[in-house]
Structures are given as structure tokens and as C-alpha cells.
GROMACS .gro file of C-alpha atoms in nm:
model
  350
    1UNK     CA    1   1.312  12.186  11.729
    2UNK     CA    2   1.145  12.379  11.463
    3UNK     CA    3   1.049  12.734  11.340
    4UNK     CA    4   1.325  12.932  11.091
    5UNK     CA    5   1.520  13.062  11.442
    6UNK     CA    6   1.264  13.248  11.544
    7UNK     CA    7   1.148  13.292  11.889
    8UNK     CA    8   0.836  13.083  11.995
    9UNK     CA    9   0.631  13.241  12.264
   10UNK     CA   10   0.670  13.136  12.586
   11UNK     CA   11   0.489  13.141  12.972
   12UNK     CA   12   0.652  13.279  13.326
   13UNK     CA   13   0.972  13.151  13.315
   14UNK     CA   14   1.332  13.217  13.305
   15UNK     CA   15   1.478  13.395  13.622
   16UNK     CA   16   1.204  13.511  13.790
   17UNK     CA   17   1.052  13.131  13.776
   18UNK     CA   18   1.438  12.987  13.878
   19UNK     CA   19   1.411  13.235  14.163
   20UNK     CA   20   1.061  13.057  14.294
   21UNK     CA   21   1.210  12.696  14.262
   22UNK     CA   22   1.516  12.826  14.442
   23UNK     CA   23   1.302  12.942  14.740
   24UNK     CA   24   1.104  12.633  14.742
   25UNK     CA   25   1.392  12.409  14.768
   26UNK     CA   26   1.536  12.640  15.027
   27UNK     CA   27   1.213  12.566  15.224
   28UNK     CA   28   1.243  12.182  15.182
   29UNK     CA   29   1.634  12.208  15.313
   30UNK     CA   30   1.480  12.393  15.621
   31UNK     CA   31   1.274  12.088  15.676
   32UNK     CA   32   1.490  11.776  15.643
   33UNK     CA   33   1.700  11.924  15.907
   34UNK     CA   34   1.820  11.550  15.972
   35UNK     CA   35   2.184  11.568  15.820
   36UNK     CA   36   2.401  11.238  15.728
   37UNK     CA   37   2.663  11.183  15.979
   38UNK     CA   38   2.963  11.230  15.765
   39UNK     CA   39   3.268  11.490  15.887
   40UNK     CA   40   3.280  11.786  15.660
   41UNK     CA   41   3.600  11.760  15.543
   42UNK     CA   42   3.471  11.420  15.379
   43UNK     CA   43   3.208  11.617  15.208
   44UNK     CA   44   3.423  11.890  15.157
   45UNK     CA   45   3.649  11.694  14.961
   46UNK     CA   46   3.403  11.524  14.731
   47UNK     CA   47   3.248  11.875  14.626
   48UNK     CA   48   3.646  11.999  14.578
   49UNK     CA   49   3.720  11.712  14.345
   50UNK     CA   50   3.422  11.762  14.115
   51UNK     CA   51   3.379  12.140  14.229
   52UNK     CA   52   2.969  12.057  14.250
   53UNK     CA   53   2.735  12.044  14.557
   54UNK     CA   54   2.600  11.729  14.629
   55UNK     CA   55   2.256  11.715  14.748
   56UNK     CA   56   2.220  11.578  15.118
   57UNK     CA   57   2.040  11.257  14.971
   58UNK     CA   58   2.385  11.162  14.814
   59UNK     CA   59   2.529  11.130  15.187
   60UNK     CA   60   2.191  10.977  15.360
   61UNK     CA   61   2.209  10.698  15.063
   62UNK     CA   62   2.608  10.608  15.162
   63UNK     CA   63   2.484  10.590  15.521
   64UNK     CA   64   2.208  10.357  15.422
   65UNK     CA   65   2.455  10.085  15.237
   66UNK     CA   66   2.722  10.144  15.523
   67UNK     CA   67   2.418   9.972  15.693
   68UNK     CA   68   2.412   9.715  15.495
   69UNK     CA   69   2.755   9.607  15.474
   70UNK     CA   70   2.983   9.830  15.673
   71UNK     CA   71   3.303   9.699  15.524
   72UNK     CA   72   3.216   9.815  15.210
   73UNK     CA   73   2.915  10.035  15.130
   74UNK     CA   74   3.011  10.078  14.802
   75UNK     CA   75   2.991   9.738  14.694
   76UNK     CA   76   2.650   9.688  14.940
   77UNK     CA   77   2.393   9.671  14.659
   78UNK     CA   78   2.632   9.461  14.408
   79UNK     CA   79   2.525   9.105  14.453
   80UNK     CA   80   2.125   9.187  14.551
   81UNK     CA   81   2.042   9.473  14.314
   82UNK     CA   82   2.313   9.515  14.054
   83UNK     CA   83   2.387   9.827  14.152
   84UNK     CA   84   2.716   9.978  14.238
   85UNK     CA   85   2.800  10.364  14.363
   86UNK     CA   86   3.095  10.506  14.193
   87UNK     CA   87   3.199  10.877  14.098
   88UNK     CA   88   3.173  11.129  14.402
   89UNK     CA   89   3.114  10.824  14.637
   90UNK     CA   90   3.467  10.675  14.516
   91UNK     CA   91   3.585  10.996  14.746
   92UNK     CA   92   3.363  10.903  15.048
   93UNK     CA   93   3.524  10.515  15.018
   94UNK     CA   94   3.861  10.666  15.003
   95UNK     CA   95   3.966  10.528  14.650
   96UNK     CA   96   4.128  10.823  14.544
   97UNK     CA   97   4.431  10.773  14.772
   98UNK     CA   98   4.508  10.489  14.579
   99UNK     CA   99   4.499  10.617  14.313
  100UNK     CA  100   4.839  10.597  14.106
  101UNK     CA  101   4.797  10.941  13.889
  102UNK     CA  102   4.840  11.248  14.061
  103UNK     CA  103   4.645  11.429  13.759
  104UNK     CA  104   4.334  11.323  13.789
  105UNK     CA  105   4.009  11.501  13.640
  106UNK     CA  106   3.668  11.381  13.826
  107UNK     CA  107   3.481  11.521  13.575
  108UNK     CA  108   3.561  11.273  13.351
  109UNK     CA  109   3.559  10.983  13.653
  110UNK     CA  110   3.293  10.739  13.495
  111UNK     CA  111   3.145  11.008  13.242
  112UNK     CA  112   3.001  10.777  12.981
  113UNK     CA  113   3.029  10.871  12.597
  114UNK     CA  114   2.687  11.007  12.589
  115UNK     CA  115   2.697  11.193  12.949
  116UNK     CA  116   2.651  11.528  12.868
  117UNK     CA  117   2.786  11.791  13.097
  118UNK     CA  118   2.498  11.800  13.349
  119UNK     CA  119   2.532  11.453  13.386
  120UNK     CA  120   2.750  11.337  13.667
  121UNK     CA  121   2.704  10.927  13.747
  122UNK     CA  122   2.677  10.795  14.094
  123UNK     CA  123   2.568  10.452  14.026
  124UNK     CA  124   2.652  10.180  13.796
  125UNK     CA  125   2.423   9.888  13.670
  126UNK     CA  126   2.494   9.653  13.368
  127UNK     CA  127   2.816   9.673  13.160
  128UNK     CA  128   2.673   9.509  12.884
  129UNK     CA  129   2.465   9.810  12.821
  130UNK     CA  130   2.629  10.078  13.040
  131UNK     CA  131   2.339  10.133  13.210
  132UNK     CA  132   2.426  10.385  13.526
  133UNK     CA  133   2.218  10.662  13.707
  134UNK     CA  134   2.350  11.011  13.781
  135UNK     CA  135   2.265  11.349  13.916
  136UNK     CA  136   2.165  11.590  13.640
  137UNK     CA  137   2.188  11.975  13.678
  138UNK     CA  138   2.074  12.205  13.485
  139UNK     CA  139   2.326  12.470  13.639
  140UNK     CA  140   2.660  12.385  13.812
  141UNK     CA  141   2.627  12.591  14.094
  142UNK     CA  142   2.279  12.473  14.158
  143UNK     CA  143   2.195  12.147  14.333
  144UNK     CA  144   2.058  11.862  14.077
  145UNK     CA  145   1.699  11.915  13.963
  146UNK     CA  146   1.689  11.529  13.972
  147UNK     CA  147   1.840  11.173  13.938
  148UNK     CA  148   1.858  11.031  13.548
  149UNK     CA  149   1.964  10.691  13.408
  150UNK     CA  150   2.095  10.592  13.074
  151UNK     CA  151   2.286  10.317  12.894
  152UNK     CA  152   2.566  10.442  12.682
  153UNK     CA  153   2.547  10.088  12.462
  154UNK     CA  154   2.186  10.197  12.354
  155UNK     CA  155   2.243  10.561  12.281
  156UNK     CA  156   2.204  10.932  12.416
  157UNK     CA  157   1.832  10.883  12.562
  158UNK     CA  158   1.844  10.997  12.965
  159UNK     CA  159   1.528  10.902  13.136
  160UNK     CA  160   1.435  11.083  13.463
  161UNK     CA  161   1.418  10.820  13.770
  162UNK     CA  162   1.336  11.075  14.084
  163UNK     CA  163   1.431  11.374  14.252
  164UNK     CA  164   1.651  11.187  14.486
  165UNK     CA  165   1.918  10.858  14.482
  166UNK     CA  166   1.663  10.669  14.666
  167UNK     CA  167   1.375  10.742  14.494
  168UNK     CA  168   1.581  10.645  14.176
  169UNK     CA  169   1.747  10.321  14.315
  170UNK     CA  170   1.324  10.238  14.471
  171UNK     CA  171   1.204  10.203  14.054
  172UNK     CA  172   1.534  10.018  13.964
  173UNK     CA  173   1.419   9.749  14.257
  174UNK     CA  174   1.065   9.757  14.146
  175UNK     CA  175   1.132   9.642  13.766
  176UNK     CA  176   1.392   9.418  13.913
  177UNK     CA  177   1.115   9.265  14.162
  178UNK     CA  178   0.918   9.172  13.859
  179UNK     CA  179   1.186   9.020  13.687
  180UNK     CA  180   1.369   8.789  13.919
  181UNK     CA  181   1.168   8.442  13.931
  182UNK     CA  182   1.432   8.279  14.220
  183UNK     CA  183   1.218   8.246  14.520
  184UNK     CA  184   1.560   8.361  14.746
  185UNK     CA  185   1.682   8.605  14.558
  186UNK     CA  186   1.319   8.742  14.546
  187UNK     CA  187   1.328   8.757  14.954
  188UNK     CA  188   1.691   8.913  14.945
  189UNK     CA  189   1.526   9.235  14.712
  190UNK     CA  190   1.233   9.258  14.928
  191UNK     CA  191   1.435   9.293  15.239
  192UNK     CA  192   1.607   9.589  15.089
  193UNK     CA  193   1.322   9.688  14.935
  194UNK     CA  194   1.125   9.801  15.282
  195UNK     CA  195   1.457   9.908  15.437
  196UNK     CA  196   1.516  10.152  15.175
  197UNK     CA  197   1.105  10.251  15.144
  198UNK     CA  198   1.143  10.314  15.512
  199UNK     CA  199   1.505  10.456  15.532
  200UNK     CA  200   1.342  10.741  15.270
  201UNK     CA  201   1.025  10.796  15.429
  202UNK     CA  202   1.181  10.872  15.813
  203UNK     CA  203   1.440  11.104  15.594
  204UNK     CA  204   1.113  11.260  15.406
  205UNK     CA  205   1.238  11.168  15.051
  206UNK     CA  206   0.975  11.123  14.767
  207UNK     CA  207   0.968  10.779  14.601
  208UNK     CA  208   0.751  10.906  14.346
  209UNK     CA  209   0.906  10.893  13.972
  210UNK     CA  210   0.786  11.223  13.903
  211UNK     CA  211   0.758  11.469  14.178
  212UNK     CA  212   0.557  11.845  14.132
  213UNK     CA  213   0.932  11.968  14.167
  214UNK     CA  214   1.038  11.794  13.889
  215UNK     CA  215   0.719  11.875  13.675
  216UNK     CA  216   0.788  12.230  13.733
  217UNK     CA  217   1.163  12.200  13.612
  218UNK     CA  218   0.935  12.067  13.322
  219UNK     CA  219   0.771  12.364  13.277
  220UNK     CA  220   1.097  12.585  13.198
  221UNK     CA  221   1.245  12.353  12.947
  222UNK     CA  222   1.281  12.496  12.590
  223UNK     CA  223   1.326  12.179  12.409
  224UNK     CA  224   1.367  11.851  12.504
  225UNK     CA  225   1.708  11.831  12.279
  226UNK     CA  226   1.836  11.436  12.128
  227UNK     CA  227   1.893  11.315  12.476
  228UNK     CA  228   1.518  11.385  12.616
  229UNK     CA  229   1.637  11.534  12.928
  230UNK     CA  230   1.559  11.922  12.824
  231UNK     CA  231   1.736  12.230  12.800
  232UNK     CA  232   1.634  12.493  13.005
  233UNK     CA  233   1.783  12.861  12.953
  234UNK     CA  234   1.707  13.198  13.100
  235UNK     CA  235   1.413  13.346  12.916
  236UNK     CA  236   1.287  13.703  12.993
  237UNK     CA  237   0.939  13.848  12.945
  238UNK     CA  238   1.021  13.975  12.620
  239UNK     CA  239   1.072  13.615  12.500
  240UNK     CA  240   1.507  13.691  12.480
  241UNK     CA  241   1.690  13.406  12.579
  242UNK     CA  242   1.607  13.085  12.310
  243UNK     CA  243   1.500  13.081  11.946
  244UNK     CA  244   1.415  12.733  11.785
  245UNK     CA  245   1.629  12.592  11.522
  246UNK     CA  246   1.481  12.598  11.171
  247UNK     CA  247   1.528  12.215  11.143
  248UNK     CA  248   1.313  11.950  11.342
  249UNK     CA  249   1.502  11.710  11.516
  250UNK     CA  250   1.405  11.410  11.273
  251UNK     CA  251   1.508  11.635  10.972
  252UNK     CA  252   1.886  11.715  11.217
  253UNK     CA  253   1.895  11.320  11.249
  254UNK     CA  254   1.893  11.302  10.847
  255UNK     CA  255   2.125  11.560  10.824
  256UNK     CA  256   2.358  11.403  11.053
  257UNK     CA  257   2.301  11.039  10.886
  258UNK     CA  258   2.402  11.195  10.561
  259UNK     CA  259   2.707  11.347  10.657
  260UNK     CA  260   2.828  11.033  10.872
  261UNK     CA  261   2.763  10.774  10.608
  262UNK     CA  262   2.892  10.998  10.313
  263UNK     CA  263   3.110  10.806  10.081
  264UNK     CA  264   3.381  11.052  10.019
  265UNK     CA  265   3.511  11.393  10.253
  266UNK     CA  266   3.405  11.566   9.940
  267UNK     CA  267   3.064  11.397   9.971
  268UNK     CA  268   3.041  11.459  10.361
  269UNK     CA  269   3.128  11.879  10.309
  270UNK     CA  270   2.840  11.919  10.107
  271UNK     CA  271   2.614  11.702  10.383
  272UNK     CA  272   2.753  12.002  10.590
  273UNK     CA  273   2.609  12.258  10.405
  274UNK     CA  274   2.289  12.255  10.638
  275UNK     CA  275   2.503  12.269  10.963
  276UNK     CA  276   2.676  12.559  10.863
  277UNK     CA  277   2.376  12.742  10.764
  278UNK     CA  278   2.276  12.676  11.113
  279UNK     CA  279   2.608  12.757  11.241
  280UNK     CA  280   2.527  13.148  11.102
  281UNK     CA  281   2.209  13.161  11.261
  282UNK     CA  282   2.370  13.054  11.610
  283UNK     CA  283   2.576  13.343  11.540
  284UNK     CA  284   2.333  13.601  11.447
  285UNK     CA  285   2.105  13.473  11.806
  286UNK     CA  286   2.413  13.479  12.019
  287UNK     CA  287   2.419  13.850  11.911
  288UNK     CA  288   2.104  13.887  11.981
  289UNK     CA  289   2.148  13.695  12.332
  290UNK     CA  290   1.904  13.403  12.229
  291UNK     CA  291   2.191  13.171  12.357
  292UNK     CA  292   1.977  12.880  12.389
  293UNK     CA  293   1.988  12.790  12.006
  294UNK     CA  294   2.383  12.712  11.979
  295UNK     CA  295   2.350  12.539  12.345
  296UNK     CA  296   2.081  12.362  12.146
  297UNK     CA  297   2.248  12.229  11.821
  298UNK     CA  298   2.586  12.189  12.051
  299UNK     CA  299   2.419  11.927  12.256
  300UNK     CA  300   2.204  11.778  11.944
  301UNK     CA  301   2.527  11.704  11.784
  302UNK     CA  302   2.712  11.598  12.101
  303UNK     CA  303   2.426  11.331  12.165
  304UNK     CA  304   2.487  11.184  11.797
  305UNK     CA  305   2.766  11.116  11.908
  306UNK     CA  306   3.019  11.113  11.569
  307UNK     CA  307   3.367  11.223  11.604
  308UNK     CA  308   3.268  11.429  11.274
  309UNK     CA  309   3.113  11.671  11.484
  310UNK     CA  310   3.337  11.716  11.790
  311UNK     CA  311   3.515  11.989  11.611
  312UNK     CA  312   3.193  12.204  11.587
  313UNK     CA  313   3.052  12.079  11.952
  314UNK     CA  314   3.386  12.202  12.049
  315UNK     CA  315   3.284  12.564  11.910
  316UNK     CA  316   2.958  12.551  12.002
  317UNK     CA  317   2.921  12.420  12.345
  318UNK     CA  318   3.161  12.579  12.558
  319UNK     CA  319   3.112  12.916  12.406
  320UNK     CA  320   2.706  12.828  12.491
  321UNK     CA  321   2.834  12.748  12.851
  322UNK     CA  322   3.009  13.078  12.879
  323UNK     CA  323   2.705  13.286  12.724
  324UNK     CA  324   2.520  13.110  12.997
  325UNK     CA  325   2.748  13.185  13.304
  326UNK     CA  326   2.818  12.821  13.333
  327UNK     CA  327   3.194  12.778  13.278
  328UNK     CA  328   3.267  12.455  13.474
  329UNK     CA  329   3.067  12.250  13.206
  330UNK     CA  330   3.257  12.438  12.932
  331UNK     CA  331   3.554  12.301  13.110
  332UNK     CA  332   3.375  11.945  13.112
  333UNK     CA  333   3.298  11.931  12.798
  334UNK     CA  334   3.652  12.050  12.655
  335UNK     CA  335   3.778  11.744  12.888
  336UNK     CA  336   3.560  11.528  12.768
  337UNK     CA  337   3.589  11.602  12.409
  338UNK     CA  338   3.940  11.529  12.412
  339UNK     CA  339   3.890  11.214  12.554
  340UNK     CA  340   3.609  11.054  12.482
  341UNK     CA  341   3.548  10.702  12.466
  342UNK     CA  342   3.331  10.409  12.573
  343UNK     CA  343   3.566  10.251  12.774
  344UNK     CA  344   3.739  10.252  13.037
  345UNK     CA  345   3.593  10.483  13.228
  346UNK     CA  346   3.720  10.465  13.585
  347UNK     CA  347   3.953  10.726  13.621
  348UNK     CA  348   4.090  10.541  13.996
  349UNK     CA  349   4.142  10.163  13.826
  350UNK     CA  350   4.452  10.062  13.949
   0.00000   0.00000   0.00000
């Protein structure tokens, strides 16, 4: 955002506020004592091969499509809805002992160009614009704070879609409701529709969009970054933990526009000029422990999305991660750096 790197002033939050949504969430867990019937090695192995914890909502939704077509849950929602679950549930189907390479990396199993590290996709919609929905954390060793959607064709923009799969796959069947004229296929999407409304309601999900859960993740973001999801860092009462960057994020857009589209490399190092300047103030607020501000401009520049700036992502980002005590998405991001691409992105095709 803006402000010359200096700190803005900010409510209750940071650990002490992480510590309350922690509790609450415990309490919730406490509540939906109804677990998914699925052995624990299963889940065991899912969490191994991305080394994440899935929420139990992950599980009750592959329960729900085994449902609907027991032969292949995966493929359950396909021909109705459009939807199809991929990533950790390619480990519930069993797809990975299949697979031909012994050297696989999940993390990058369906991770989109524009799937930042928090990011990992469960769902897949539309090719055409890659749209596909996917558990975003905010810390790896935390469960997600909720489900997001994007479409890697369009651009960087993840919108938030609910606090649980079902909630999230609920508004994907309400806009498709309005949009499908066919009086059978119509039927078909209500029939899932109430299964799923009352699937989530005996399991005590939230349909809602926006839950007071998410609203409160709201609260403890520090800027909403070029992908809209938020950042959200430790900040302690004396404000240590983020400082803005002295550049708004139209005026980084320009700055990134310029150096993409220079003419010449001799043109393009002098549209760097302004990075680098920003590169010394990550510096001096990493000193300072303000480690917010290079997580910030990392991601900013990840989300453009050039290859001219995976060199500096690549010093910016994982040594963010580390400052912030969350090494596995340094690791993700290194992986994904050194391959990234828009297609293909199924890491188990045959």
C-alpha cells in the first residue's frame, strides 16, 4: 500500500488476537464431534503428501459425492455442476498409486500460475478460464481460514467463497441455478442443491459467503496485497511486525508495466530503479523485524506474474516465509518458481 515504509497504526491484533481465533475454532471442533468415516491412515496420507492439515469439511464433502456416485466421487459433480475435486482428494481416490513418477511434489499438484503459497486447490471448474477453488491458509500449520476461488486465465484476483468446501461449492450452484435455462438440467442442480444444503446443515457447516470467522480474519489483515486475499502478519502492541510500502499498488502496477514492456534490457534496468529502492527498505524493516513489507512486495510481484521478477520473488519470498516461521511455503514457492507454468498442471496425468 502506501506511506514512505513507515508503520501505520494498528488495533488488537497480531498474536494475542491469533491466540482468540485459535480458541474459538478449538471450541467449534469440540462441537462438530460428527467425524467423516474415512480410516486414518487415508487421512494420514493426504496430510503426509502435502504436509498440511485438512480441515474435517474436506473429508465430510468426499463422503457426500461418494453418495452420489460411489464408483467415483471424484468425478460425482462433473456432468451436473462442473465441478471436479482434485489435489489432496486425488490421495483419498487412490490416484497416486498410479502414478508413473516416483518424485512427485504435491505442492505443486494442480497449483495454478497465480496460486500463491497459501493457496492449495481442491476443486476444478472451467479450463477455459482455470477457474478452481482451494483452501487458503494464512499459516501452514494452521487449518485454512477459508475456501477461495480464482481463474488463472483472468489473472491473480482470489475471491473468498466460505469458510468451508460446502459452503463454497453452495454459491458456485446458486450462480449456476440462475444461469442454466434447460428445464432438466435445472431439476438435476436442484436435487443436489437440497442434498448438499441439508448434508451441511445436519454437519453444522455455514453456507453463508461470509461468516463472523472470516470477518475477523478480516480484521488482522495488513493489506489486501495484488491478489485481494490479504496478508496478515504478527503485529505487536508496539505496532512491530508490518510497515507499508512507500508506493500504492496502482503506482507498483505502473512500475511493473514499465519494466515489462521496456524496449531494451538497458531500458527495463532503469524501470528497476524503483524496485530496488524498495528492495533497501525491505532490508532496513527486516532489521527492524517489520517482516510484513518484503512478504508484501514478494507476493505483489509474484501476483504480476512476469518471469522478470521471479529472480527477486525468489529473494524476497522465501526469506519473508522464514522471518515468519513459515518454511513449508518457502519450500512451495522455491518449487513453484522453478516450475511455473499454466499448463499442465496435474502432477498424476498418466
Amino acid at each position: 500500500m502506501t506511506g514512505g515504509g513507515k508503520r501505520r497504526p494498528r488495533g488488537a491484533a497480531g498474536p494475542a488476537g491469533e491466540q482468540v481465533a485459535c480458541e474459538k475454532n478449538g471450541d467449534v471442533k469440540k462441537r462438530r464431534s460428527n467425524q467423516a468415516d474415512i480410516p486414518d491412515n487415508l487421512r494420514q496420507e493426504a496430510e503426509t503428501c502435502y504436509r498440511l492439515r485438512l480441515p474435517e469439511d474436506f473429508y465430510q464433502f468426499w463422503k457426500f459425492c461418494e453418495e452420489l456416485d460411489p464408483e467415483k466421487p471424484s468425478d460425482a459433480l462433473v456432468s451436473s455442476v462442473g465441478l471436479r475435486l482434485v489435489g489432496p482428494y486425488d490421495i483419498l481416490a487412490g490416484k497416486h498409486k498410479k502414478a508413473k513418477s516416483t518424485d512427485l511434489d504435491f505442492s505443486l499438484h494442480w497449483r495454478f500460475f497465480y496460486d500463491p503459497p497459501e493457496f492449495q486447490t481442491i476443486l476444478v471448474g472451467d479450463s477455459k478460464t482455470q477457474y478452481h477453488m482451494g483452501y487458503f491458509r494464512d499459516v501452514p500449520d494452521e487449518l485454512p481460514v477459508w475456501v477461495g476461488a480464482n481463474e488463472a486465465k483472468k489473472g491473480c484476483v482470489i475471491s473468498q467463497v466460505g469458510d468451508n468446501v460446502f459452503a463454497a461449492v453452495k454459491l458456485f450452484l446458486s450462480k449456476k441455478l440462475k444461469e442454466v435455462t434447460d428445464k432438466k438440467k435445472n431439476a438435476i442442480l436442484k436435487d443436489i442443491d437440497e442434498k448438499l444444503t441439508r448434508t451441511a446443515k445436519e454437519l453444522g457447516y455455514s453456507l453463508e459467503q461470509k461468516t463472523m470467522k472470516m470477518k475477523q480474519r478480516d480484521k488482522k489483515v495488513v493489506t489486501k496485497a495484488f491478489h485481494g486475499a490479504g496478508l496478515v502478519v504478527p503485529v505487536d502492541k508496539n505496532d512491530v511486525g508490518y510497515r507499508e510500502l512507500p508506493e500504492t499498488n496502482a503506482n507498483l502496477k505502473k512500475i511493473c508495466k514499465a519494466i515489462v514492456d521496456a524496449p531494451t534490457d538497458d531500458e527495463r534496468l532503469k524501470a528497476f530503479a524503483p524496485i530496488q529502492e524498495m528492495l533497501t527498505f525491505v532490508q532496513f524493516a527486516n532489521d527492524e523485524c517489520d517482516y510484513g513489507m518484503g512478504y508484501e512486495l514478494g507476493m505483489d510481484l509474484f501476483c504480476y506474474g512476469s518471469h522478470y521478477f521471479h529472480k527477486t520473488v525468489g529473494q524476497l519470498l522465501p526469506l519473508a516465509y522464514t522471518l515468519l516461521k513459515r518454511s513449508l511455503f518457502a519450500d512451495i514457492v522455491q518449487a513453484h518458481l522453478a516450475s511455473r507454468r499454466h499448463e499442465p498442471l496435474d502432477q498424476l496425468a498418466p
